[in-house]
Coordinates of C-alpha atoms and ligand atoms in Angstrom, one line a residue:
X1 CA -53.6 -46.9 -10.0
X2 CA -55.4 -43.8 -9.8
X3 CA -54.0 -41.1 -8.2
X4 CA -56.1 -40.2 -5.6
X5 CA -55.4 -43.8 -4.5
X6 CA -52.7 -42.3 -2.4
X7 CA -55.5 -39.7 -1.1
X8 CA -56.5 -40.5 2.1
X9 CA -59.2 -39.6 5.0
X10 CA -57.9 -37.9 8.3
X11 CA -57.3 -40.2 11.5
X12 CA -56.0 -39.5 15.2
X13 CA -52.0 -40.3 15.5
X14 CA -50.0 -41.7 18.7
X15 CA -47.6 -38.9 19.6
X16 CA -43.9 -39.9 17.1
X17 CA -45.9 -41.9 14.9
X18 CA -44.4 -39.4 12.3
X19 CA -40.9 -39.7 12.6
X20 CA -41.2 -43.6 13.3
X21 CA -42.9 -44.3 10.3
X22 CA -42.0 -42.1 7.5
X23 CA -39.3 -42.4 5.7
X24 CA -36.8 -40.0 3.7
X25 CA -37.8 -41.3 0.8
X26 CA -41.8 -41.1 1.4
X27 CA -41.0 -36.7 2.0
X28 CA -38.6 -37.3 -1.6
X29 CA -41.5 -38.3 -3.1
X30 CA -44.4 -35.9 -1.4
X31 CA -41.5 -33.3 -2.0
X32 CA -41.9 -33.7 -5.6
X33 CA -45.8 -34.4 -5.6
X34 CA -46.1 -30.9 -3.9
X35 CA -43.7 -28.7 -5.9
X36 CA -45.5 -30.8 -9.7
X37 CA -48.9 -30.9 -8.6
X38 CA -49.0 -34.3 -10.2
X39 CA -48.0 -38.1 -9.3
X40 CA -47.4 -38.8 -12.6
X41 CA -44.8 -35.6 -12.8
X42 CA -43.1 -36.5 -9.6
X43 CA -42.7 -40.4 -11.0
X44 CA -41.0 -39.2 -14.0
X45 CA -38.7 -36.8 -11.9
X46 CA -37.3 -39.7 -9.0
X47 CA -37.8 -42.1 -12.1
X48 CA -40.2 -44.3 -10.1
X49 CA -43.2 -46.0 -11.3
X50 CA -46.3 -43.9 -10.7
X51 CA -47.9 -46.7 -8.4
X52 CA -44.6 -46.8 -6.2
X53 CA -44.5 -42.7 -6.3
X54 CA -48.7 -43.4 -5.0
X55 CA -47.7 -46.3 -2.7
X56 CA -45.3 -43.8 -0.6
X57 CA -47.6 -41.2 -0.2
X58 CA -50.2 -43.6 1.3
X59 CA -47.8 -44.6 3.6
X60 CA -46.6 -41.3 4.7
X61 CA -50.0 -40.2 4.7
X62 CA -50.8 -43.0 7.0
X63 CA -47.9 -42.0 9.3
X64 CA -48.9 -38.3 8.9
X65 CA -52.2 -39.0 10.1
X66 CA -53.9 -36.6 8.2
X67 CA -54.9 -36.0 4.8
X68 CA -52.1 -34.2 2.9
X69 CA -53.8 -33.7 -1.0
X70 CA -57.2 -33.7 -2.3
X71 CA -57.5 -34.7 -6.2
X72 CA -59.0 -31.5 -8.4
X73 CA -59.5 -33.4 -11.8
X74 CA -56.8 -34.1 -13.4
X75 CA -54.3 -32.4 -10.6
X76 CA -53.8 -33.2 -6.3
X77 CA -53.8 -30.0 -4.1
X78 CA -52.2 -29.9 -0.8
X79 CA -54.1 -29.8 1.9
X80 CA -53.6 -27.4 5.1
X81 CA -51.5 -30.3 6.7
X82 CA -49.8 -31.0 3.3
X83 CA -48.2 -27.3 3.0
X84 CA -47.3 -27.8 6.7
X85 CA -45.2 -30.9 5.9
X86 CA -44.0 -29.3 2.5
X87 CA -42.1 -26.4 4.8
X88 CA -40.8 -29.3 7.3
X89 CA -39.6 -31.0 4.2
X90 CA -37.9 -27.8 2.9
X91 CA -35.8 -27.3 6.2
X92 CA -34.9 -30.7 6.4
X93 CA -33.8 -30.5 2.9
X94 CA -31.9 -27.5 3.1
X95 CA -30.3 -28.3 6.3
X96 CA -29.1 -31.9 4.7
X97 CA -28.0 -29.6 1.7
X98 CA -25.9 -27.5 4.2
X99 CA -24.7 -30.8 5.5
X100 CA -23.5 -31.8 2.5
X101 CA -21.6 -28.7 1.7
X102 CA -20.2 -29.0 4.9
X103 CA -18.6 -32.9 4.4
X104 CA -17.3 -31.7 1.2
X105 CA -15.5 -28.8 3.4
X106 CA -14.0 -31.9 5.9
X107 CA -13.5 -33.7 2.6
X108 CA -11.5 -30.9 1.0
X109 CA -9.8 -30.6 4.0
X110 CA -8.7 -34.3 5.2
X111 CA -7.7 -34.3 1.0
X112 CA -6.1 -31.1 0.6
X113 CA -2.8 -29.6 0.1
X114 CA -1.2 -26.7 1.7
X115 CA 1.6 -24.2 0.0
X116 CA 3.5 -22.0 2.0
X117 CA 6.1 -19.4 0.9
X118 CA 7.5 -17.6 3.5
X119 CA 10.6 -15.6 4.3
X120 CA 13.7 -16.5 6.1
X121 CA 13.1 -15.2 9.7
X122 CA 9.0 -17.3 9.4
X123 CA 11.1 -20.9 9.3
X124 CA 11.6 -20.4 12.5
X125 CA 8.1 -21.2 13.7
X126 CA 6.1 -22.1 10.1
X127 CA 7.5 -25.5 11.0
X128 CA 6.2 -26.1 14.2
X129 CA 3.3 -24.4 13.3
X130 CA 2.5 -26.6 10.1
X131 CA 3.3 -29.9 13.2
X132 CA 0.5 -28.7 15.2
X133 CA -1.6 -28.1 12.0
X134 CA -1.2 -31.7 10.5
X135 CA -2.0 -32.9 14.1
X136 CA -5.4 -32.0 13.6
X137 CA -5.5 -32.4 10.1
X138 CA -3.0 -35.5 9.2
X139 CA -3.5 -36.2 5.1
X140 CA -2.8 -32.8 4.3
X141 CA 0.5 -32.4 1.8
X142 CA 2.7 -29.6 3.2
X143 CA 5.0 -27.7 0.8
X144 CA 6.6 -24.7 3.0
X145 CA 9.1 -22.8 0.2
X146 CA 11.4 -20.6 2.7
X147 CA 13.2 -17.5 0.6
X148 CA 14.1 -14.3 1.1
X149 CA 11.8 -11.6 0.8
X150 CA 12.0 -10.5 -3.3
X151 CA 11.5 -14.3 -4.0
X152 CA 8.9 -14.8 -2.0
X153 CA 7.1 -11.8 -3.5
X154 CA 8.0 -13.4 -7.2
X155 CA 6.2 -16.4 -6.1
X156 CA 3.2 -14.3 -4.9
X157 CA 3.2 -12.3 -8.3
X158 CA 3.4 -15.4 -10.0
X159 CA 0.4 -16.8 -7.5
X160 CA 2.4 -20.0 -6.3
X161 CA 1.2 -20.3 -2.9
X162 CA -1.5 -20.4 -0.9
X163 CA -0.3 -18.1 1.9
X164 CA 2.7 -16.1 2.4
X165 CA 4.4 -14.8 5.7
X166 CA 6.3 -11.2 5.1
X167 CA 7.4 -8.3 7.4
X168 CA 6.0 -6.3 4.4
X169 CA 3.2 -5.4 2.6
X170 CA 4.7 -5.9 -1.2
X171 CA 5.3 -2.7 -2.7
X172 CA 4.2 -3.3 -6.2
X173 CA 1.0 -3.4 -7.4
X174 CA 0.1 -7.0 -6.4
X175 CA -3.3 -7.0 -5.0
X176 CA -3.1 -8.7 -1.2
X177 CA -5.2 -9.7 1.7
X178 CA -3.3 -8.9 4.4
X179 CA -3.3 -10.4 8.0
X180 CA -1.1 -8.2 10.6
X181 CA 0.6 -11.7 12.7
X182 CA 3.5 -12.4 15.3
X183 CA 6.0 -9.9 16.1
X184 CA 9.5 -9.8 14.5
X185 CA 12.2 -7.8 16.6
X186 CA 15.0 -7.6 14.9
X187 CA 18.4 -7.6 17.5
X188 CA 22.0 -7.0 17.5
X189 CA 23.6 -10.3 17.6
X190 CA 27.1 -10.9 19.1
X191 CA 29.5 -13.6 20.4
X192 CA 29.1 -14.7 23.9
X193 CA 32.7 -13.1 24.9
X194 CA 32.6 -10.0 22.7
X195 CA 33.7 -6.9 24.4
X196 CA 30.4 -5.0 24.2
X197 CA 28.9 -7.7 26.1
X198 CA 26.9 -6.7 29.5
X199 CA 26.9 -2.6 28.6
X200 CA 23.9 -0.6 28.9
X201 CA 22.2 0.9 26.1
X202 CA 25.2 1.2 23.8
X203 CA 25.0 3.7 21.8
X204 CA 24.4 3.0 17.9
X205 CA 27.4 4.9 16.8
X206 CA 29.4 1.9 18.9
X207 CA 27.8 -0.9 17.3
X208 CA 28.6 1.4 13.7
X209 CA 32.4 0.8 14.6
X210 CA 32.0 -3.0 14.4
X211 CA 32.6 -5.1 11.4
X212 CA 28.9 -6.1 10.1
X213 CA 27.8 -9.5 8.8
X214 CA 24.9 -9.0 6.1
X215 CA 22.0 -10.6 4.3
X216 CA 22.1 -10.9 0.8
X217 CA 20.5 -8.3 -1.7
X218 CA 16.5 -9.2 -1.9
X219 CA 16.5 -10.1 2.0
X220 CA 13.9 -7.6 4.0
X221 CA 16.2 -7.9 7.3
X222 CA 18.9 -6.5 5.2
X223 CA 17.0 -3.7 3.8
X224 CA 16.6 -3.3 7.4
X225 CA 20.0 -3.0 8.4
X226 CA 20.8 -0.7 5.7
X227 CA 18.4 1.4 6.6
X228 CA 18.9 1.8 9.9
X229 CA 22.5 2.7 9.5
X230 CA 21.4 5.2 6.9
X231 CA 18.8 6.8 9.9
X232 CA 21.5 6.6 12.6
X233 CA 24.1 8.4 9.8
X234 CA 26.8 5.5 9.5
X235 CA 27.7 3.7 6.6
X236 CA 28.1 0.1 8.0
X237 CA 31.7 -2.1 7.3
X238 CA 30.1 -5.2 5.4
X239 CA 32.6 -7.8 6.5
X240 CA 30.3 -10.2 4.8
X241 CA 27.4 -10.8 2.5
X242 CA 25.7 -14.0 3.7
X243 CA 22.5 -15.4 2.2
X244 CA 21.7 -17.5 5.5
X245 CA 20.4 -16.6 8.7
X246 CA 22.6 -19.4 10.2
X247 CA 25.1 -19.3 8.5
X248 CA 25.6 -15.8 9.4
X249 CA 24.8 -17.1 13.1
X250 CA 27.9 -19.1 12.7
X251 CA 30.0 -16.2 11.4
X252 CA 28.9 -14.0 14.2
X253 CA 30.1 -16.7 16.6
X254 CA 33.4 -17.4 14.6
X255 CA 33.9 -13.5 15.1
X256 CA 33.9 -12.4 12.0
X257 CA 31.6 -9.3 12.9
X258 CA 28.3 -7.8 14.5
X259 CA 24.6 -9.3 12.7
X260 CA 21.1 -7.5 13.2
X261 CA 18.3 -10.6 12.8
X262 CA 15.6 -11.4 13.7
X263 CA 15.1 -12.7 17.6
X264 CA 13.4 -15.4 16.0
X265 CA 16.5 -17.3 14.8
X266 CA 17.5 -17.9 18.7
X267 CA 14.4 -20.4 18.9
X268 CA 15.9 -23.2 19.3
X269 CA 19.3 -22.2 21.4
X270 CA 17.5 -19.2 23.1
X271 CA 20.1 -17.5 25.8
X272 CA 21.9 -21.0 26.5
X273 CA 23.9 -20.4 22.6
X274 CA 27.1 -18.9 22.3
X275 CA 25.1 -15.8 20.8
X276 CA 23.9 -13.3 22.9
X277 CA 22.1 -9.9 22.5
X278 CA 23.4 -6.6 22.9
X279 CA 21.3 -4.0 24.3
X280 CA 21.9 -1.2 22.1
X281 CA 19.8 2.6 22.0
X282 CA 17.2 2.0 19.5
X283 CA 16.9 -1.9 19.6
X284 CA 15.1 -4.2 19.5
X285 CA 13.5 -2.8 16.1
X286 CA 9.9 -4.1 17.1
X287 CA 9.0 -5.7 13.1
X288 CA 6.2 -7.7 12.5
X289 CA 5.1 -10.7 10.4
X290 CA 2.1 -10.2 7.9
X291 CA -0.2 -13.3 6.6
X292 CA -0.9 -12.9 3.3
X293 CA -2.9 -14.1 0.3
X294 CA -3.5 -12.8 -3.3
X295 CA -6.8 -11.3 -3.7
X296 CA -7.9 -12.4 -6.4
X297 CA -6.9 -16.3 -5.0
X298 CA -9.7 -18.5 -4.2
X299 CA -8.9 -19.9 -0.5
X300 CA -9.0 -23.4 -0.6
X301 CA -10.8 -25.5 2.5
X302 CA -7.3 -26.0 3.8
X303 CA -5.5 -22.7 3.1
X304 CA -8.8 -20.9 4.9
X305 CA -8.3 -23.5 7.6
X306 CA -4.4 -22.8 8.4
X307 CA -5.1 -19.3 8.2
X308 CA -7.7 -19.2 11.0
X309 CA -5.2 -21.7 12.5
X310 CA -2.4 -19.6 12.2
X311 CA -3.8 -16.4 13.6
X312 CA -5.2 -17.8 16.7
X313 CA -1.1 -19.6 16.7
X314 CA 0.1 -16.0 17.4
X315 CA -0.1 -16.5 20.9
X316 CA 2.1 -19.3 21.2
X317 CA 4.5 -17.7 18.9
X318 CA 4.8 -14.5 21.6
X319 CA 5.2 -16.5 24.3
X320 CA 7.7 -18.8 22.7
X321 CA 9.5 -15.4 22.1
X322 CA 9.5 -14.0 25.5
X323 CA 11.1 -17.5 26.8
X324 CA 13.9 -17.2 23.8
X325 CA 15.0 -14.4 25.9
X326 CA 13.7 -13.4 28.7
X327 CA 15.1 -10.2 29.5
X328 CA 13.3 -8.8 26.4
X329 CA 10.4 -6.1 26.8
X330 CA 7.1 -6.7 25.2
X331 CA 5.4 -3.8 26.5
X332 CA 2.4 -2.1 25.5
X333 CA 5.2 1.0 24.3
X334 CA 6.9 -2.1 22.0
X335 CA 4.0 -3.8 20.7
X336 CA 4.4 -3.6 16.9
X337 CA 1.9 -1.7 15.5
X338 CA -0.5 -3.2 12.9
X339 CA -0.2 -0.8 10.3
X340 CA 1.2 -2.4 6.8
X341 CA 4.1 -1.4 6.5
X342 CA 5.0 -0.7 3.1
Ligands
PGA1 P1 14.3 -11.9 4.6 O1 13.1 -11.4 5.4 O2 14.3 -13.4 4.7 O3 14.0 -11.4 3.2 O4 15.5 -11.3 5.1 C1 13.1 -11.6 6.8 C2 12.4 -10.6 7.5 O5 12.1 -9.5 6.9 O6 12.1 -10.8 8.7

Protein backbone atom coordinates (compact mmCIF):
# COMPACT_ATOMS: atom_id res chain seq x y z
CA UNK A 1 0.00 0.00 0.00
CA UNK A 2 1.35 3.29 -0.54
CA UNK A 3 1.81 5.48 2.05
CA UNK A 4 0.00 8.24 1.37
CA UNK A 5 -2.88 5.79 1.38
CA UNK A 6 -3.29 6.69 4.95
CA UNK A 7 -3.27 10.52 3.70
CA UNK A 8 -6.38 11.87 3.71
CA UNK A 9 -8.55 15.18 2.61
CA UNK A 10 -10.06 17.45 5.49
CA UNK A 11 -13.83 16.93 6.52
CA UNK A 12 -16.29 18.65 9.15
CA UNK A 13 -16.49 16.44 12.58
CA UNK A 14 -19.60 15.92 15.10
CA UNK A 15 -18.41 17.42 18.34
CA UNK A 16 -16.44 13.85 20.41
CA UNK A 17 -16.08 12.20 17.26
CA UNK A 18 -12.35 12.14 18.38
CA UNK A 19 -12.38 10.49 21.49
CA UNK A 20 -15.23 8.05 20.34
CA UNK A 21 -13.42 6.78 17.61
CA UNK A 22 -9.73 6.75 17.98
CA UNK A 23 -8.12 4.47 19.65
CA UNK A 24 -4.82 4.23 21.89
CA UNK A 25 -3.35 2.29 19.58
CA UNK A 26 -4.22 4.53 16.25
CA UNK A 27 -2.13 7.73 18.56
CA UNK A 28 0.81 4.56 19.17
CA UNK A 29 1.05 4.34 15.80
CA UNK A 30 0.62 8.27 14.56
CA UNK A 31 3.05 8.67 17.69
CA UNK A 32 5.68 6.83 15.88
CA UNK A 33 4.73 8.03 12.24
CA UNK A 34 5.35 11.65 13.65
CA UNK A 35 8.54 11.27 15.65
CA UNK A 36 10.16 8.70 12.08
CA UNK A 37 8.72 10.69 9.47
CA UNK A 38 8.04 7.40 7.80
CA UNK A 39 5.25 4.47 7.89
CA UNK A 40 7.61 2.15 6.98
CA UNK A 41 9.95 3.22 10.17
CA UNK A 42 7.13 3.40 12.51
CA UNK A 43 5.98 -0.45 11.23
CA UNK A 44 9.30 -1.68 12.02
CA UNK A 45 9.30 0.05 15.48
CA UNK A 46 5.53 -1.38 16.94
CA UNK A 47 6.54 -4.51 14.68
CA UNK A 48 3.32 -4.03 12.59
CA UNK A 49 2.87 -4.58 9.01
CA UNK A 50 3.28 -1.31 7.10
CA UNK A 51 -0.42 -1.67 5.66
CA UNK A 52 -1.82 -2.19 9.38
CA UNK A 53 0.66 0.83 10.68
CA UNK A 54 -1.34 2.85 7.23
CA UNK A 55 -4.73 1.28 8.08
CA UNK A 56 -4.72 3.05 11.70
CA UNK A 57 -3.79 6.24 10.55
CA UNK A 58 -6.73 6.31 8.04
CA UNK A 59 -8.87 5.67 10.72
CA UNK A 60 -7.68 8.04 13.18
CA UNK A 61 -7.48 10.43 10.44
CA UNK A 62 -11.06 9.72 9.79
CA UNK A 63 -11.91 10.32 13.51
CA UNK A 64 -9.55 13.37 13.56
CA UNK A 65 -11.40 14.93 10.90
CA UNK A 66 -8.72 16.57 9.35
CA UNK A 67 -5.74 15.84 7.46
CA UNK A 68 -2.79 15.02 9.77
CA UNK A 69 0.37 14.31 7.02
CA UNK A 70 0.99 15.20 3.56
CA UNK A 71 3.48 12.82 1.57
CA UNK A 72 6.92 14.91 0.40
CA UNK A 73 8.51 12.07 -1.85
CA UNK A 74 9.71 9.49 -0.26
CA UNK A 75 8.75 11.05 3.52
CA UNK A 76 4.94 12.18 5.24
CA UNK A 77 5.06 15.72 7.03
CA UNK A 78 2.68 16.62 9.68
CA UNK A 79 0.27 18.79 8.98
CA UNK A 80 -0.81 21.93 11.31
CA UNK A 81 -3.50 19.55 12.80
CA UNK A 82 -0.98 16.61 12.89
CA UNK A 83 1.65 18.57 15.26
CA UNK A 84 -1.52 19.61 17.26
CA UNK A 85 -2.41 15.92 17.92
CA UNK A 86 1.41 14.94 18.30
CA UNK A 87 1.53 17.36 21.63
CA UNK A 88 -2.06 15.82 22.79
CA UNK A 89 -0.40 12.48 22.23
CA UNK A 90 2.77 13.51 24.23
CA UNK A 91 0.69 14.59 27.42
CA UNK A 92 -1.35 11.68 27.32
CA UNK A 93 1.77 9.66 27.10
CA UNK A 94 3.56 11.18 29.66
CA UNK A 95 0.74 11.38 32.07
CA UNK A 96 0.12 7.31 31.45
CA UNK A 97 4.00 7.18 32.01
CA UNK A 98 3.49 9.07 35.40
CA UNK A 99 0.64 6.57 35.99
CA UNK A 100 2.63 3.85 35.60
CA UNK A 101 5.33 4.95 37.98
CA UNK A 102 2.78 5.66 40.26
CA UNK A 103 1.16 1.76 40.31
CA UNK A 104 4.59 0.58 40.71
CA UNK A 105 4.74 2.97 43.88
CA UNK A 106 1.15 1.19 45.21
CA UNK A 107 2.75 -2.02 43.96
CA UNK A 108 6.01 -1.54 45.97
CA UNK A 109 3.98 -0.62 48.62
CA UNK A 110 1.00 -3.41 48.99
CA UNK A 111 4.53 -5.83 48.35
CA UNK A 112 6.91 -4.27 50.53
CA UNK A 113 8.59 -4.88 53.67
CA UNK A 114 9.19 -2.64 56.53
CA UNK A 115 12.41 -2.82 59.18
CA UNK A 116 12.28 -0.99 62.22
CA UNK A 117 15.04 -0.72 64.90
CA UNK A 118 14.22 1.16 67.65
CA UNK A 119 15.09 1.72 71.22
CA UNK A 120 13.61 0.48 74.41
CA UNK A 121 11.33 3.51 75.50
CA UNK A 122 9.81 3.59 71.22
CA UNK A 123 8.02 -0.16 71.90
CA UNK A 124 5.82 1.51 73.67
CA UNK A 125 3.96 3.06 70.74
CA UNK A 126 6.05 1.55 67.44
CA UNK A 127 3.63 -1.21 67.97
CA UNK A 128 0.51 0.41 67.82
CA UNK A 129 1.81 2.63 65.41
CA UNK A 130 3.03 -0.20 62.90
CA UNK A 131 -1.24 -1.64 63.78
CA UNK A 132 -2.58 1.49 62.41
CA UNK A 133 0.06 1.40 59.55
CA UNK A 134 -0.79 -2.21 58.25
CA UNK A 135 -4.50 -1.13 58.51
CA UNK A 136 -3.94 0.84 55.60
CA UNK A 137 -1.40 -1.11 54.11
CA UNK A 138 -2.16 -4.99 55.05
CA UNK A 139 0.63 -7.18 52.90
CA UNK A 140 3.37 -5.37 54.27
CA UNK A 141 6.00 -7.68 56.38
CA UNK A 142 6.84 -5.86 59.66
CA UNK A 143 10.16 -6.56 61.43
CA UNK A 144 10.37 -4.01 64.55
CA UNK A 145 13.99 -5.05 66.34
CA UNK A 146 13.61 -3.21 69.84
CA UNK A 147 17.29 -2.67 71.65
CA UNK A 148 18.89 -0.36 73.56
CA UNK A 149 20.42 2.59 72.26
CA UNK A 150 24.37 1.29 71.24
CA UNK A 151 22.66 -1.64 69.41
CA UNK A 152 20.37 0.10 67.68
CA UNK A 153 23.12 2.49 66.50
CA UNK A 154 25.32 -0.89 65.47
CA UNK A 155 22.43 -1.87 63.38
CA UNK A 156 22.28 1.62 61.77
CA UNK A 157 26.23 1.56 61.18
CA UNK A 158 25.76 -1.71 59.73
CA UNK A 159 22.60 -0.26 57.64
CA UNK A 160 20.03 -2.96 58.85
CA UNK A 161 16.93 -1.08 58.90
CA UNK A 162 14.93 0.97 57.26
CA UNK A 163 14.16 3.51 59.99
CA UNK A 164 15.26 3.99 63.41
CA UNK A 165 13.63 5.81 66.52
CA UNK A 166 16.45 7.30 69.05
CA UNK A 167 16.44 10.14 71.69
CA UNK A 168 19.87 10.87 69.99
CA UNK A 169 21.48 11.92 67.16
CA UNK A 170 24.37 9.10 67.00
CA UNK A 171 27.52 10.56 67.86
CA UNK A 172 29.87 8.94 65.47
CA UNK A 173 30.32 9.67 62.16
CA UNK A 174 27.31 7.84 60.67
CA UNK A 175 25.76 10.07 58.21
CA UNK A 176 21.73 10.46 59.26
CA UNK A 177 18.57 12.03 58.10
CA UNK A 178 17.13 13.07 60.99
CA UNK A 179 13.33 13.65 61.90
CA UNK A 180 12.85 15.52 65.37
CA UNK A 181 9.34 13.16 66.61
CA UNK A 182 7.19 12.59 69.90
CA UNK A 183 8.37 13.68 73.17
CA UNK A 184 10.16 11.48 75.69
CA UNK A 185 9.94 12.72 79.41
CA UNK A 186 11.82 10.87 81.32
CA UNK A 187 10.18 10.50 85.29
CA UNK A 188 11.02 9.36 88.64
CA UNK A 189 9.21 6.17 89.08
CA UNK A 190 8.12 4.85 92.56
CA UNK A 191 5.86 2.42 94.39
CA UNK A 192 2.32 3.43 94.90
CA UNK A 193 2.91 3.51 98.95
CA UNK A 194 6.52 4.83 99.01
CA UNK A 195 7.06 7.49 101.56
CA UNK A 196 7.94 10.34 99.06
CA UNK A 197 4.65 9.82 97.62
CA UNK A 198 2.18 13.05 97.41
CA UNK A 199 5.32 15.76 98.24
CA UNK A 200 5.84 18.75 96.34
CA UNK A 201 8.72 19.36 94.33
CA UNK A 202 11.14 17.14 96.19
CA UNK A 203 14.21 18.19 96.04
CA UNK A 204 16.79 16.03 93.92
CA UNK A 205 19.25 15.64 96.74
CA UNK A 206 16.04 13.48 98.33
CA UNK A 207 15.50 11.24 95.51
CA UNK A 208 19.82 10.94 95.65
CA UNK A 209 19.28 9.19 99.13
CA UNK A 210 17.14 6.51 97.56
CA UNK A 211 18.42 3.16 96.41
CA UNK A 212 18.46 3.45 92.39
CA UNK A 213 17.34 0.80 89.89
CA UNK A 214 19.41 1.12 86.48
CA UNK A 215 19.52 0.42 82.79
CA UNK A 216 22.23 -1.52 81.53
CA UNK A 217 25.48 -0.02 80.08
CA UNK A 218 24.59 0.97 76.15
CA UNK A 219 20.94 2.18 77.29
CA UNK A 220 20.46 6.09 76.45
CA UNK A 221 17.96 6.47 79.62
CA UNK A 222 20.81 5.25 81.63
CA UNK A 223 23.28 7.59 80.20
CA UNK A 224 20.58 9.84 81.35
CA UNK A 225 20.35 9.01 84.75
CA UNK A 226 23.97 9.12 85.23
CA UNK A 227 24.20 12.20 84.01
CA UNK A 228 21.80 13.85 85.76
CA UNK A 229 23.16 12.67 89.07
CA UNK A 230 26.58 13.88 87.93
CA UNK A 231 24.74 17.65 87.18
CA UNK A 232 22.84 17.58 90.48
CA UNK A 233 26.43 16.44 92.27
CA UNK A 234 25.35 12.92 93.69
CA UNK A 235 26.69 9.74 92.91
CA UNK A 236 23.61 7.52 92.77
CA UNK A 237 23.34 3.92 95.03
CA UNK A 238 22.83 1.41 91.97
CA UNK A 239 20.78 -1.19 93.87
CA UNK A 240 20.39 -2.82 90.48
CA UNK A 241 21.56 -3.00 86.88
CA UNK A 242 18.48 -4.13 84.85
CA UNK A 243 18.52 -4.43 81.09
CA UNK A 244 14.49 -4.16 80.90
CA UNK A 245 12.31 -1.35 81.16
CA UNK A 246 9.81 -3.74 82.85
CA UNK A 247 11.53 -5.66 84.49
CA UNK A 248 12.86 -2.74 86.30
CA UNK A 249 9.07 -1.59 86.50
CA UNK A 250 8.64 -4.68 88.52
CA UNK A 251 11.63 -4.12 90.72
CA UNK A 252 10.48 -0.54 91.45
CA UNK A 253 7.12 -2.04 92.60
CA UNK A 254 8.81 -5.01 94.58
CA UNK A 255 10.70 -1.98 96.34
CA UNK A 256 13.85 -2.62 95.58
CA UNK A 257 14.65 1.16 94.74
CA UNK A 258 13.75 4.51 92.85
CA UNK A 259 13.93 4.19 88.55
CA UNK A 260 14.08 7.30 86.16
CA UNK A 261 12.17 6.07 82.57
CA UNK A 262 10.71 7.13 80.30
CA UNK A 263 6.75 8.17 80.91
CA UNK A 264 6.25 6.15 77.96
CA UNK A 265 6.49 2.69 79.74
CA UNK A 266 3.15 3.71 81.84
CA UNK A 267 1.06 3.27 78.44
CA UNK A 268 -0.62 0.68 79.09
CA UNK A 269 -1.29 0.86 83.10
CA UNK A 270 -1.15 4.79 83.05
CA UNK A 271 -1.99 6.15 86.84
CA UNK A 272 -4.41 3.09 87.59
CA UNK A 273 -0.59 0.80 88.13
CA UNK A 274 0.90 0.33 91.30
CA UNK A 275 3.67 2.86 89.97
CA UNK A 276 3.28 6.30 90.36
CA UNK A 277 5.35 9.52 89.63
CA UNK A 278 7.14 11.61 91.92
CA UNK A 279 7.22 15.23 91.39
CA UNK A 280 10.69 16.02 91.96
CA UNK A 281 12.68 19.81 91.20
CA UNK A 282 13.99 19.29 87.82
CA UNK A 283 11.60 16.55 86.44
CA UNK A 284 10.15 15.55 84.16
CA UNK A 285 13.46 15.68 81.90
CA UNK A 286 11.42 16.85 78.69
CA UNK A 287 13.65 14.12 75.96
CA UNK A 288 12.58 13.60 72.65
CA UNK A 289 12.34 10.78 70.06
CA UNK A 290 14.20 11.29 66.65
CA UNK A 291 13.17 9.36 63.23
CA UNK A 292 15.98 8.41 61.51
CA UNK A 293 17.46 7.02 58.34
CA UNK A 294 20.94 6.57 56.85
CA UNK A 295 21.75 8.99 54.22
CA UNK A 296 23.13 7.30 51.98
CA UNK A 297 19.89 4.65 52.26
CA UNK A 298 17.63 4.60 49.33
CA UNK A 299 13.88 4.94 50.98
CA UNK A 300 11.90 2.24 49.87
CA UNK A 301 8.02 2.94 48.73
CA UNK A 302 7.15 1.60 52.15
CA UNK A 303 9.81 2.98 54.43
CA UNK A 304 8.99 6.65 52.71
CA UNK A 305 5.38 5.71 53.39
CA UNK A 306 5.65 4.91 57.31
CA UNK A 307 7.74 7.80 57.63
CA UNK A 308 5.22 10.36 56.47
CA UNK A 309 2.86 8.06 58.44
CA UNK A 310 4.77 8.28 61.43
CA UNK A 311 5.33 11.94 61.65
CA UNK A 312 1.82 12.96 61.10
CA UNK A 313 1.24 9.77 64.21
CA UNK A 314 2.99 12.36 66.55
CA UNK A 315 -0.20 13.69 67.48
CA UNK A 316 -1.69 10.72 68.73
CA UNK A 317 1.41 9.82 70.46
CA UNK A 318 1.08 13.40 72.71
CA UNK A 319 -2.16 12.91 73.43
CA UNK A 320 -1.86 9.30 74.39
CA UNK A 321 0.82 10.79 76.75
CA UNK A 322 -1.14 13.45 78.37
CA UNK A 323 -3.98 10.74 79.20
CA UNK A 324 -0.98 8.28 80.69
CA UNK A 325 -0.91 10.89 83.24
CA UNK A 326 -2.83 13.57 83.41
CA UNK A 327 -1.35 15.78 85.88
CA UNK A 328 1.67 16.18 83.66
CA UNK A 329 2.50 19.64 82.04
CA UNK A 330 3.01 19.93 78.35
CA UNK A 331 3.45 23.54 78.23
CA UNK A 332 4.86 25.66 75.62
CA UNK A 333 7.99 26.20 78.67
CA UNK A 334 8.28 22.02 78.38
CA UNK A 335 7.95 21.43 74.85
CA UNK A 336 11.18 19.55 73.84
CA UNK A 337 13.08 21.43 71.74
CA UNK A 338 13.95 20.13 68.27
CA UNK A 339 17.50 20.65 68.25
CA UNK A 340 19.59 17.10 67.78
CA UNK A 341 20.72 16.40 70.53
CA UNK A 342 24.02 14.96 70.28
P1 LIG B 1 17.53 2.97 75.72
O1 LIG B 1 17.00 4.32 75.13
O2 LIG B 1 16.59 1.88 75.34
O3 LIG B 1 18.90 2.83 75.12
O4 LIG B 1 17.60 3.17 77.22
C1 LIG B 1 15.77 4.75 75.54
C2 LIG B 1 15.70 6.25 75.49
O5 LIG B 1 16.75 6.90 75.35
O6 LIG B 1 14.59 6.77 75.58
Amino acid sequence: MPENSAIQRNSPSPPGQLLRHATFRQLQVFEAVYRLGSFTKAAEELFLTQPTASTQIKKLTEAAGISLFEQVGRNVKPTEAGTHLYQACRQVFSALNHLEVQFDELKGLKRGRLRLAVITTAKYLTPEMLGDFSVLYPDIELSLKVTNRDRVIERMSADEDDLYILSQAPDNEIEAEIYPFAPNPLVVMAPKHHALVGRKHIPFEEIAKEPFIIREPGSGIRDATQRVFKDAGFKPKIRMEIGSNEAIKHAVVGGLGLSILSLHSLALEGSEGPLTVLDVEGFPIWRQWYLMHRKNRELSFVAKAFLRFAIQYEIKIRERMLRTWPGLKLTEEHEPSVAIQR
